[in-house]
Every structure is written in C-alpha cells, then in structure tokens.
Coordinates of C-alpha atoms in Angstrom, one line a residue:
M1 CA -96.1 -91.4 123.5
T2 CA -98.3 -90.2 120.8
E3 CA -98.6 -86.7 119.4
P4 CA -101.2 -84.8 121.5
A5 CA -102.0 -81.4 120.2
L6 CA -101.7 -78.3 122.4
D7 CA -103.6 -75.2 121.4
A8 CA -101.2 -72.3 121.5
H9 CA -104.0 -69.9 122.3
A10 CA -105.8 -71.9 125.0
P11 CA -105.4 -71.1 128.7
A12 CA -103.0 -73.3 130.6
P13 CA -104.8 -76.6 131.4
A14 CA -104.4 -78.2 134.8
P15 CA -104.7 -82.0 134.3
R16 CA -105.2 -84.2 137.4
G17 CA -101.9 -85.1 139.0
L18 CA -100.1 -81.9 138.3
D19 CA -99.9 -78.6 140.2
L20 CA -98.7 -76.3 137.4
D21 CA -98.1 -73.3 139.6
R22 CA -95.8 -75.3 142.0
L23 CA -94.2 -77.0 139.0
T24 CA -93.5 -73.6 137.4
A25 CA -91.9 -72.3 140.6
Y26 CA -89.7 -75.4 140.9
L27 CA -88.5 -75.2 137.3
T28 CA -87.8 -71.5 137.7
E29 CA -85.5 -72.3 140.6
H30 CA -83.8 -75.5 139.4
R31 CA -84.0 -75.4 135.6
P32 CA -84.8 -71.8 134.5
E33 CA -84.2 -72.6 130.8
L34 CA -87.3 -74.8 131.0
A35 CA -89.5 -72.3 132.8
G36 CA -89.9 -69.5 130.3
G37 CA -93.4 -68.5 129.4
E38 CA -96.7 -70.1 130.4
L39 CA -96.5 -73.8 131.3
R40 CA -99.1 -76.0 129.7
A41 CA -99.6 -79.7 130.1
T42 CA -101.6 -82.5 128.4
L43 CA -102.0 -86.1 129.8
I44 CA -100.6 -88.6 127.3
A45 CA -103.2 -91.3 127.0
G46 CA -102.3 -95.0 127.0
G47 CA -100.1 -95.4 130.1
K48 CA -101.7 -97.9 132.5
S49 CA -99.5 -97.3 135.5
N50 CA -97.3 -94.3 135.9
L51 CA -98.8 -91.1 134.5
T52 CA -97.1 -89.3 131.5
Y53 CA -97.7 -85.7 130.5
L54 CA -96.5 -83.6 127.6
L55 CA -95.3 -80.2 128.8
R56 CA -94.8 -77.1 126.7
T57 CA -92.5 -74.8 128.5
G58 CA -89.8 -72.3 127.6
G59 CA -90.6 -72.7 123.9
Q60 CA -89.9 -76.4 124.0
E61 CA -91.7 -79.7 124.7
V62 CA -90.6 -82.1 127.4
V63 CA -92.3 -85.1 129.0
L64 CA -93.0 -85.5 132.7
R65 CA -93.5 -88.9 134.5
R66 CA -95.1 -89.4 137.9
P67 CA -96.7 -92.2 139.9
P68 CA -100.4 -93.0 139.5
L69 CA -103.0 -91.3 141.7
G70 CA -103.7 -93.2 144.9
H71 CA -103.1 -96.8 145.9
V72 CA -99.4 -96.7 145.1
L73 CA -97.6 -99.9 146.0
A74 CA -94.2 -99.6 147.7
T75 CA -91.3 -99.8 145.2
A76 CA -93.7 -100.2 142.2
H77 CA -93.5 -96.6 140.9
D78 CA -89.9 -95.5 141.6
M79 CA -89.2 -92.4 139.6
A80 CA -85.5 -92.3 140.6
R81 CA -85.0 -95.8 139.3
E82 CA -86.5 -94.9 135.9
F83 CA -84.4 -91.8 135.8
R84 CA -81.2 -93.6 136.7
V85 CA -81.6 -96.4 134.1
I86 CA -82.4 -94.1 131.1
S87 CA -79.5 -91.9 132.1
A88 CA -77.1 -94.9 132.2
L89 CA -78.3 -96.3 128.9
A90 CA -78.0 -93.0 127.0
P91 CA -74.5 -93.8 125.5
T92 CA -75.5 -97.4 124.5
A93 CA -77.2 -98.9 121.5
V94 CA -80.5 -99.0 123.4
P95 CA -82.6 -96.0 122.3
V96 CA -83.9 -94.0 125.3
P97 CA -85.1 -90.4 125.8
A98 CA -82.5 -88.0 127.3
A99 CA -83.0 -87.7 131.1
L100 CA -83.4 -84.0 132.0
L101 CA -84.4 -83.5 135.7
L102 CA -85.3 -85.7 138.7
C103 CA -87.4 -84.3 141.6
E104 CA -87.9 -86.6 144.6
D105 CA -89.7 -84.0 146.6
A106 CA -93.3 -85.0 146.7
E107 CA -94.4 -81.6 147.9
V108 CA -93.9 -80.0 144.5
I109 CA -96.7 -81.8 142.5
G110 CA -97.9 -84.3 145.1
A111 CA -95.5 -87.1 144.0
P112 CA -91.9 -87.5 142.9
F113 CA -91.4 -86.9 139.1
Y114 CA -88.8 -86.6 136.4
L115 CA -88.5 -84.8 133.1
M116 CA -87.2 -86.4 129.9
E117 CA -86.7 -85.4 126.3
R118 CA -89.7 -85.7 124.0
V119 CA -89.0 -88.2 121.3
H120 CA -91.2 -88.2 118.2
G121 CA -92.7 -91.5 117.1
E122 CA -95.7 -93.6 117.6
V123 CA -96.7 -96.1 120.3
F124 CA -98.4 -98.9 118.5
R125 CA -101.1 -100.3 120.9
S126 CA -104.3 -100.8 118.9
R127 CA -105.5 -102.6 115.8
G128 CA -106.6 -99.2 114.5
Q129 CA -102.9 -98.3 114.3
T130 CA -101.4 -101.6 113.2
D131 CA -104.0 -102.8 110.7
P132 CA -103.0 -100.1 108.1
L133 CA -99.4 -101.4 108.2
S134 CA -98.2 -103.6 105.4
A135 CA -97.2 -107.2 106.1
A136 CA -93.5 -106.2 105.6
Q137 CA -93.8 -103.2 108.0
R138 CA -95.4 -105.4 110.7
R139 CA -92.6 -108.0 110.3
D140 CA -89.9 -105.4 110.3
L141 CA -91.4 -103.7 113.4
A142 CA -91.5 -107.0 115.3
M143 CA -87.9 -107.7 114.3
A144 CA -86.7 -104.2 115.3
M145 CA -88.4 -104.8 118.7
M146 CA -86.4 -108.0 119.1
D147 CA -83.2 -106.5 118.0
T148 CA -83.6 -103.7 120.6
L149 CA -84.3 -106.3 123.3
A150 CA -81.2 -108.2 122.4
A151 CA -79.2 -105.0 122.4
L152 CA -80.4 -104.2 126.0
H153 CA -79.5 -107.7 127.2
T154 CA -75.9 -107.4 125.8
V155 CA -75.2 -104.2 127.7
D156 CA -72.7 -104.8 130.6
P157 CA -74.3 -103.2 133.7
A158 CA -70.9 -102.4 135.2
Q159 CA -69.8 -100.5 132.1
V160 CA -72.8 -98.1 132.4
G161 CA -72.7 -97.7 136.2
L162 CA -75.5 -100.1 137.0
A163 CA -73.5 -102.9 138.7
D164 CA -75.5 -102.3 141.9
F165 CA -78.9 -101.8 140.2
G166 CA -80.2 -105.1 141.5
R167 CA -79.4 -108.5 143.1
P168 CA -79.2 -111.1 140.3
E169 CA -78.9 -114.0 142.7
G170 CA -82.3 -115.5 143.4
Y171 CA -83.9 -113.0 141.1
L172 CA -86.6 -115.4 139.7
A173 CA -87.7 -116.7 143.2
R174 CA -87.8 -113.1 144.4
Q175 CA -90.0 -112.2 141.4
V176 CA -92.5 -114.8 142.4
R177 CA -92.5 -113.5 146.0
R178 CA -92.7 -109.9 144.9
W179 CA -95.7 -110.4 142.6
A180 CA -97.4 -112.6 145.2
G181 CA -97.1 -109.7 147.6
Q182 CA -98.4 -107.2 145.1
L183 CA -101.4 -109.5 144.5
D184 CA -102.2 -109.6 148.2
R185 CA -102.3 -105.8 148.3
S186 CA -104.2 -105.3 145.1
R187 CA -107.0 -107.7 144.7
S188 CA -110.6 -107.0 145.6
R189 CA -112.4 -110.2 144.3
P190 CA -112.0 -114.0 144.1
L191 CA -109.4 -115.1 141.4
P192 CA -109.7 -118.9 140.9
G193 CA -106.4 -120.6 140.2
I194 CA -104.1 -117.7 141.0
E195 CA -102.9 -119.2 144.3
E196 CA -102.1 -122.5 142.5
L197 CA -100.1 -120.7 139.8
R198 CA -98.2 -118.7 142.5
D199 CA -97.3 -121.9 144.4
Q200 CA -96.3 -123.8 141.3
L201 CA -94.0 -121.0 140.3
A202 CA -92.4 -120.8 143.7
A203 CA -91.8 -124.6 143.8
T204 CA -90.2 -124.8 140.4
A205 CA -88.2 -121.5 140.0
P206 CA -85.0 -122.3 138.0
E207 CA -81.6 -121.1 139.0
G208 CA -81.4 -118.5 136.2
A209 CA -78.2 -119.2 134.4
N210 CA -78.4 -115.9 132.5
A211 CA -78.8 -113.8 135.6
G212 CA -77.0 -110.5 135.9
R213 CA -78.3 -108.7 132.7
I214 CA -80.3 -105.5 132.6
V215 CA -84.0 -106.5 132.6
H216 CA -86.6 -104.0 131.4
G217 CA -89.4 -105.7 133.3
D218 CA -92.3 -104.8 131.0
Y219 CA -90.9 -105.0 127.5
R220 CA -93.5 -105.0 124.7
L221 CA -94.4 -103.2 121.5
D222 CA -96.5 -100.5 123.1
N223 CA -93.7 -99.5 125.5
L224 CA -91.7 -98.5 122.4
L225 CA -91.8 -95.3 120.4
A226 CA -91.3 -96.4 116.8
T227 CA -91.5 -95.2 113.2
V228 CA -92.4 -97.3 110.1
E229 CA -91.0 -95.1 107.3
P230 CA -88.3 -96.2 107.9
V231 CA -89.0 -98.9 110.5
A232 CA -87.1 -98.1 113.6
V233 CA -87.4 -98.1 117.4
R234 CA -86.8 -94.5 118.4
A235 CA -87.1 -95.0 122.2
V236 CA -87.8 -97.7 124.9
L237 CA -90.2 -96.3 127.5
D238 CA -91.6 -97.2 130.9
W239 CA -88.5 -98.4 132.9
E240 CA -90.2 -98.5 136.3
M241 CA -89.7 -102.3 136.7
A242 CA -86.1 -102.4 135.4
T243 CA -83.4 -104.2 137.5
L244 CA -80.6 -106.7 137.1
G245 CA -81.9 -110.3 136.6
D246 CA -82.6 -113.0 134.1
P247 CA -83.3 -111.7 130.6
L248 CA -85.6 -114.6 129.9
A249 CA -88.1 -112.9 132.2
D250 CA -88.3 -110.1 129.6
L251 CA -88.7 -112.6 126.8
G252 CA -91.3 -114.7 128.7
L253 CA -93.4 -111.6 129.5
L254 CA -93.2 -110.4 125.9
L255 CA -94.4 -113.8 124.6
T256 CA -97.2 -113.6 127.2
Y257 CA -98.4 -110.3 125.6
W258 CA -97.7 -111.6 122.1
D259 CA -99.0 -115.2 122.0
V260 CA -101.2 -115.4 125.0
L261 CA -103.1 -112.1 125.1
G262 CA -102.5 -111.6 121.4
D263 CA -104.7 -114.7 120.8
S264 CA -107.3 -114.1 123.6
D265 CA -110.8 -112.9 123.0
A266 CA -110.5 -111.0 126.3
A267 CA -107.9 -108.8 124.7
A268 CA -110.0 -107.8 121.7
G269 CA -110.5 -104.0 121.8
N270 CA -108.4 -103.8 124.9
P271 CA -105.5 -101.2 124.8
V272 CA -103.1 -103.5 126.6
A273 CA -102.8 -106.0 123.8
D274 CA -105.3 -105.2 121.0
G275 CA -102.6 -104.4 118.4
L276 CA -100.2 -107.2 119.3
G277 CA -99.4 -110.7 118.1
P278 CA -100.2 -113.0 115.2
R279 CA -103.9 -112.3 115.3
A280 CA -103.0 -108.7 114.3
G281 CA -100.8 -109.9 111.4
F282 CA -97.5 -109.9 113.2
P283 CA -95.0 -112.8 113.1
A284 CA -95.6 -115.7 115.6
G285 CA -93.7 -115.8 118.8
A286 CA -91.4 -118.6 117.5
Q287 CA -90.1 -116.1 115.0
L288 CA -89.5 -113.5 117.6
I289 CA -87.5 -116.1 119.7
E290 CA -85.4 -117.0 116.6
R291 CA -84.6 -113.4 115.9
Y292 CA -83.6 -112.7 119.5
A293 CA -81.5 -115.8 119.8
G294 CA -79.6 -114.9 116.7
R295 CA -78.6 -111.5 118.0
S296 CA -77.8 -112.2 121.7
D297 CA -75.7 -114.7 123.7
V298 CA -78.6 -115.5 126.0
D299 CA -79.5 -119.2 126.2
V300 CA -83.2 -119.1 125.5
G301 CA -83.7 -122.8 126.5
P302 CA -87.2 -123.9 127.5
L303 CA -89.3 -120.8 128.1
H304 CA -92.4 -122.4 129.6
W305 CA -91.6 -121.4 133.2
H306 CA -90.8 -117.8 132.2
I307 CA -94.0 -117.6 130.2
A308 CA -95.9 -118.8 133.3
L309 CA -94.2 -116.1 135.3
G310 CA -95.2 -113.6 132.7
C311 CA -98.8 -114.7 132.9
F312 CA -98.7 -114.4 136.7
K313 CA -97.0 -111.0 136.7
L314 CA -99.4 -109.6 134.1
A315 CA -102.4 -111.0 135.9
V316 CA -101.3 -109.2 139.0
I317 CA -100.7 -106.0 137.1
C318 CA -104.1 -106.2 135.4
E319 CA -105.8 -106.9 138.8
G320 CA -104.0 -103.9 140.3
I321 CA -105.2 -101.6 137.5
H322 CA -108.7 -103.1 137.8
Y323 CA -108.6 -102.3 141.5
R324 CA -107.5 -98.7 141.0
H325 CA -110.3 -98.3 138.3
T326 CA -112.9 -99.5 140.8
L327 CA -111.7 -96.7 143.2
G328 CA -111.9 -94.1 140.4
Q329 CA -108.1 -93.6 140.5
T330 CA -107.3 -94.2 136.8
L331 CA -107.1 -91.5 134.1
G332 CA -108.0 -92.2 130.4
E333 CA -110.1 -94.8 128.7
G334 CA -109.9 -98.6 128.4
F335 CA -109.6 -99.5 132.0
D336 CA -113.0 -101.0 132.4
R337 CA -112.0 -104.2 130.5
I338 CA -108.6 -104.8 131.9
G339 CA -109.9 -106.9 134.7
D340 CA -111.3 -109.3 132.1
M341 CA -107.8 -110.5 131.1
V342 CA -106.9 -111.9 134.5
E343 CA -108.7 -115.2 134.1
P344 CA -107.2 -116.2 130.7
L345 CA -103.8 -115.2 132.0
V346 CA -104.1 -117.5 135.0
T347 CA -105.4 -120.4 132.9
H348 CA -102.6 -120.2 130.4
G349 CA -100.0 -119.7 133.2
L350 CA -101.1 -122.9 134.9
H351 CA -100.8 -124.8 131.6
A352 CA -97.3 -123.3 131.0
V353 CA -95.9 -124.0 134.5
R354 CA -97.1 -127.6 134.2
G355 CA -95.6 -127.9 130.7
T356 CA -98.9 -128.9 129.3

C-alpha cells in the first residue's frame, strides 16, 4: 500500500470498481463520521487479485478492499473472511490495519467490501525500490518478515476467536484439491506438466503434524507494509486466503517466491517477484528458514513437498490472473507478463515433489 497522491482541488474521481455516490450514501447511513465532505478515491496499484483503493473522506484517509472485476472464483475473494481475521489479530503481536467496516451487500458498489485503517509504510515489490537499500537494510527487512511470520504461527486461534476459522484435519490434501479446481476454472491454454504436478502432490500429501495454526495463505514481502528507518513490519496485508492449517504451507510458498521466482529470468521486471530473493541482494532462503525456526515451535522438517505445493498454487494464481488479463478484467500495469511465470513454476514444482 504505497502513498498515492490525491489532489485536494481535483473533482472526485470515479475509478473502476467503485460507485462513489452509492458508497457515500451507505457511509452516511452506517458510518456518518466517515462520510463528511466529498468522497474521493484512488486505486492503489500493485494488487494482483482483490482491488484496493485509498479513500479520502470526512477529513481522513481509509482503505477499501473489494473483489476483482469479473471472473470471480467462489470463495477466492471473501471480504468477510479478511475482515474477520484482521479484527481477531488486532490485539496480538501480528501487525494488521484496524478493521473499520464490513459491507456484504453487493448492491452498494457492485461487490462486498470492507474498510480498514490506512497504515503508512512501503510495499517493497520491485528492484527499483529494493536496490537503493543497504545490505544491512535488506537483511534486516528479510529477518523482520520472518519474525512476523513466526509471530503469526504462534498465535493460538482459540484465544483470538478463530477456533472455527478452518478445518485443520486434511488441510494439505484439501489444498491440492482446491487449487486443482481453481486451475480447471481459470486456464485458457495448454500448461504442460501441471497435471503431473497436481497428481504427484495429491498422491504424496503429508499428514501435516503442525496443523491447526493460523495460515496467511500468501505470505511474502510485497504483502507487507514496512519501513526501513527503522526497519519494521508495520502491517501484514491481503488476508483473503487465510485459514487454519499447516504453517509450513506459508513457509513453502514464501520460499517459492524467494528462491524459485527470485532466481527466475521470467520474474525479471515482473511486479510479482522482481524485488525479491537473493538475486536482489537479500539473504538466501536457508537463512530465512533458520531465522523462522529459531523464533517458532514449528517443526520445519523437509520442506520439499510444501515448496512443490507453493509452486502449484502460485502457478494456478498466475494463470488465473493471466486469464483475467486476456479478458480485459485487470486494473493497473504488469499483468501482461504474469502468464510467463507459470512454466518455470511447474518445472520447479515437479523437481521439488520428486525430491530431485
């Protein structure tokens, strides 16, 4: 969530995905303290799934989240789920924006949405942002990322009202089935090897001895708001895939972003992974694992299956974004190259699931 500028003298913009008149009427009725004055909105660039807008209303700035335009897969963009988890985590050591308002009535702006506090910080997602950082800042930022993930995985779901937030039993096998189903509903072209990866994952899914923790579902550097002076994680964002499950799924996906995409030519210049990983001067994945293991009670064990799952999941996500882009249903830049990452993800996933 970067710092988009809003011209105080410009007429109220109406970005795609928002009906400002209906939103103003809704806020006037339900949260009048947020409805004073003219409502203005700016799309915050960078989000590849749910849409995020900065609103200036009532003399203050807040953030609105809503599902993407068109081709919305069932359960994939649950605003109530995001709102619930950030509300529950507010009193914990996990930094999250304050949850302000949930609207599940799609008639207001065309989709359910929620409002949350605006947290100031930077989302590091490109080499243009990370290259100016010193080696010490890059290291400290990576370690803060791992400390925050460890903090999330040590939260007792029952203590924060999330005991029923998911079904930990069989979580990993369900993950394979879920993403296989998402793939079937999202692809529009041949994807060599992806069926083999799916089948290998299904046949070898571990029991998940660590099951029952809060899992973010898409934990990575550019889903964090951070500062570098001092280095700190100010907020964890994008909780749409959160559930109760095996925390190694978070770690495996993070390593997929970090060591797989972070070392792939397909990711060069791509906003999903361009500023991540050792190629960009950050510590190697082995150092991230060591830091995480030293600050959590999760048995990291062999991660190859979880990395393979991360590759499969991210390949499906990238293919879904590619599909929406071909339909003209994405907002912002950088979507034209996301489809290029599917092939290297599938290839690495096959090597990982085979242990080769």
